[in-house]
């Protein structure tokens, strides 16, 4: 079963940097990572090695001004805990 939790909000550049730094701190520490998504706190279990991807998209739509978007993806397989 796939479960997805997402949030999107407008923040200042400084606030965005703080959010990314907090995620980096959680990822850097060993053990579970506590990640806030909107008003929900999730506990994730990153492995020592993760898949990292980055994508930048630059758009010039017919209506509205040019837009840029950056997407960072971190992915890993969750290790099952051994049965007692």
XYZ file of C-alpha atoms in Angstrom:
84
model
C 0.000 0.000 0.000
C 1.362 3.410 -0.936
C 0.730 6.345 1.337
C 1.585 9.903 0.390
C 1.747 12.965 2.630
C 2.380 16.305 0.928
C 2.257 20.024 1.625
C 2.890 23.142 -0.400
C 3.178 26.665 0.946
C 4.688 30.030 0.107
C 7.663 30.932 2.305
C 10.597 33.341 2.137
C 13.909 32.182 0.689
C 15.350 32.189 4.211
C 12.487 30.033 5.526
C 12.924 27.644 2.586
C 16.645 27.362 3.371
C 15.842 26.657 7.039
C 13.418 23.886 6.037
C 15.992 22.282 3.735
C 18.691 22.551 6.439
C 16.425 20.858 8.988
C 15.819 18.011 6.558
C 19.582 17.744 5.957
C 20.258 17.594 9.735
C 17.747 14.771 10.136
C 19.242 12.899 7.189
C 22.804 13.374 8.484
C 22.052 11.850 11.904
C 22.072 8.083 12.291
C 18.834 6.295 13.028
C 15.304 7.441 12.235
C 14.700 10.859 10.669
C 11.862 13.045 11.980
C 10.400 14.971 9.034
C 7.650 17.594 9.281
C 5.199 17.676 6.388
C 2.723 20.478 6.997
C 1.255 19.912 10.455
C 2.215 16.218 10.514
C 5.473 14.708 11.867
C 6.682 11.558 10.103
C 9.396 9.160 11.241
C 11.418 7.796 8.343
C 14.141 5.123 8.317
C 16.822 6.137 5.796
C 19.512 3.560 5.077
C 23.251 4.427 5.107
C 23.125 4.856 1.307
C 20.239 6.590 -0.476
C 19.389 7.309 -4.094
C 19.681 11.053 -4.830
C 18.172 12.851 -7.786
C 17.818 16.512 -8.731
C 15.787 18.051 -11.537
C 15.541 21.685 -12.625
C 12.744 22.847 -14.880
C 12.632 26.251 -16.569
C 9.325 27.211 -18.201
C 8.191 30.136 -20.302
C 4.418 29.716 -20.472
C 2.264 31.579 -22.975
C 0.343 33.180 -20.097
C 2.083 34.500 -17.000
C 5.771 35.005 -16.440
C 8.667 32.565 -16.648
C 8.896 30.025 -13.809
C 11.649 27.830 -12.417
C 11.278 24.709 -10.315
C 13.746 22.442 -8.548
C 12.863 18.952 -7.362
C 15.166 16.935 -5.106
C 14.440 13.240 -4.649
C 15.855 11.000 -1.923
C 14.854 7.354 -2.016
C 15.777 4.152 -0.169
C 14.372 0.735 0.568
C 13.093 0.403 4.103
C 14.889 -2.405 5.876
C 12.499 -4.769 7.604
C 13.227 -5.383 11.276
C 13.963 -9.046 12.012
C 11.189 -10.959 13.757
C 11.942 -11.765 17.418
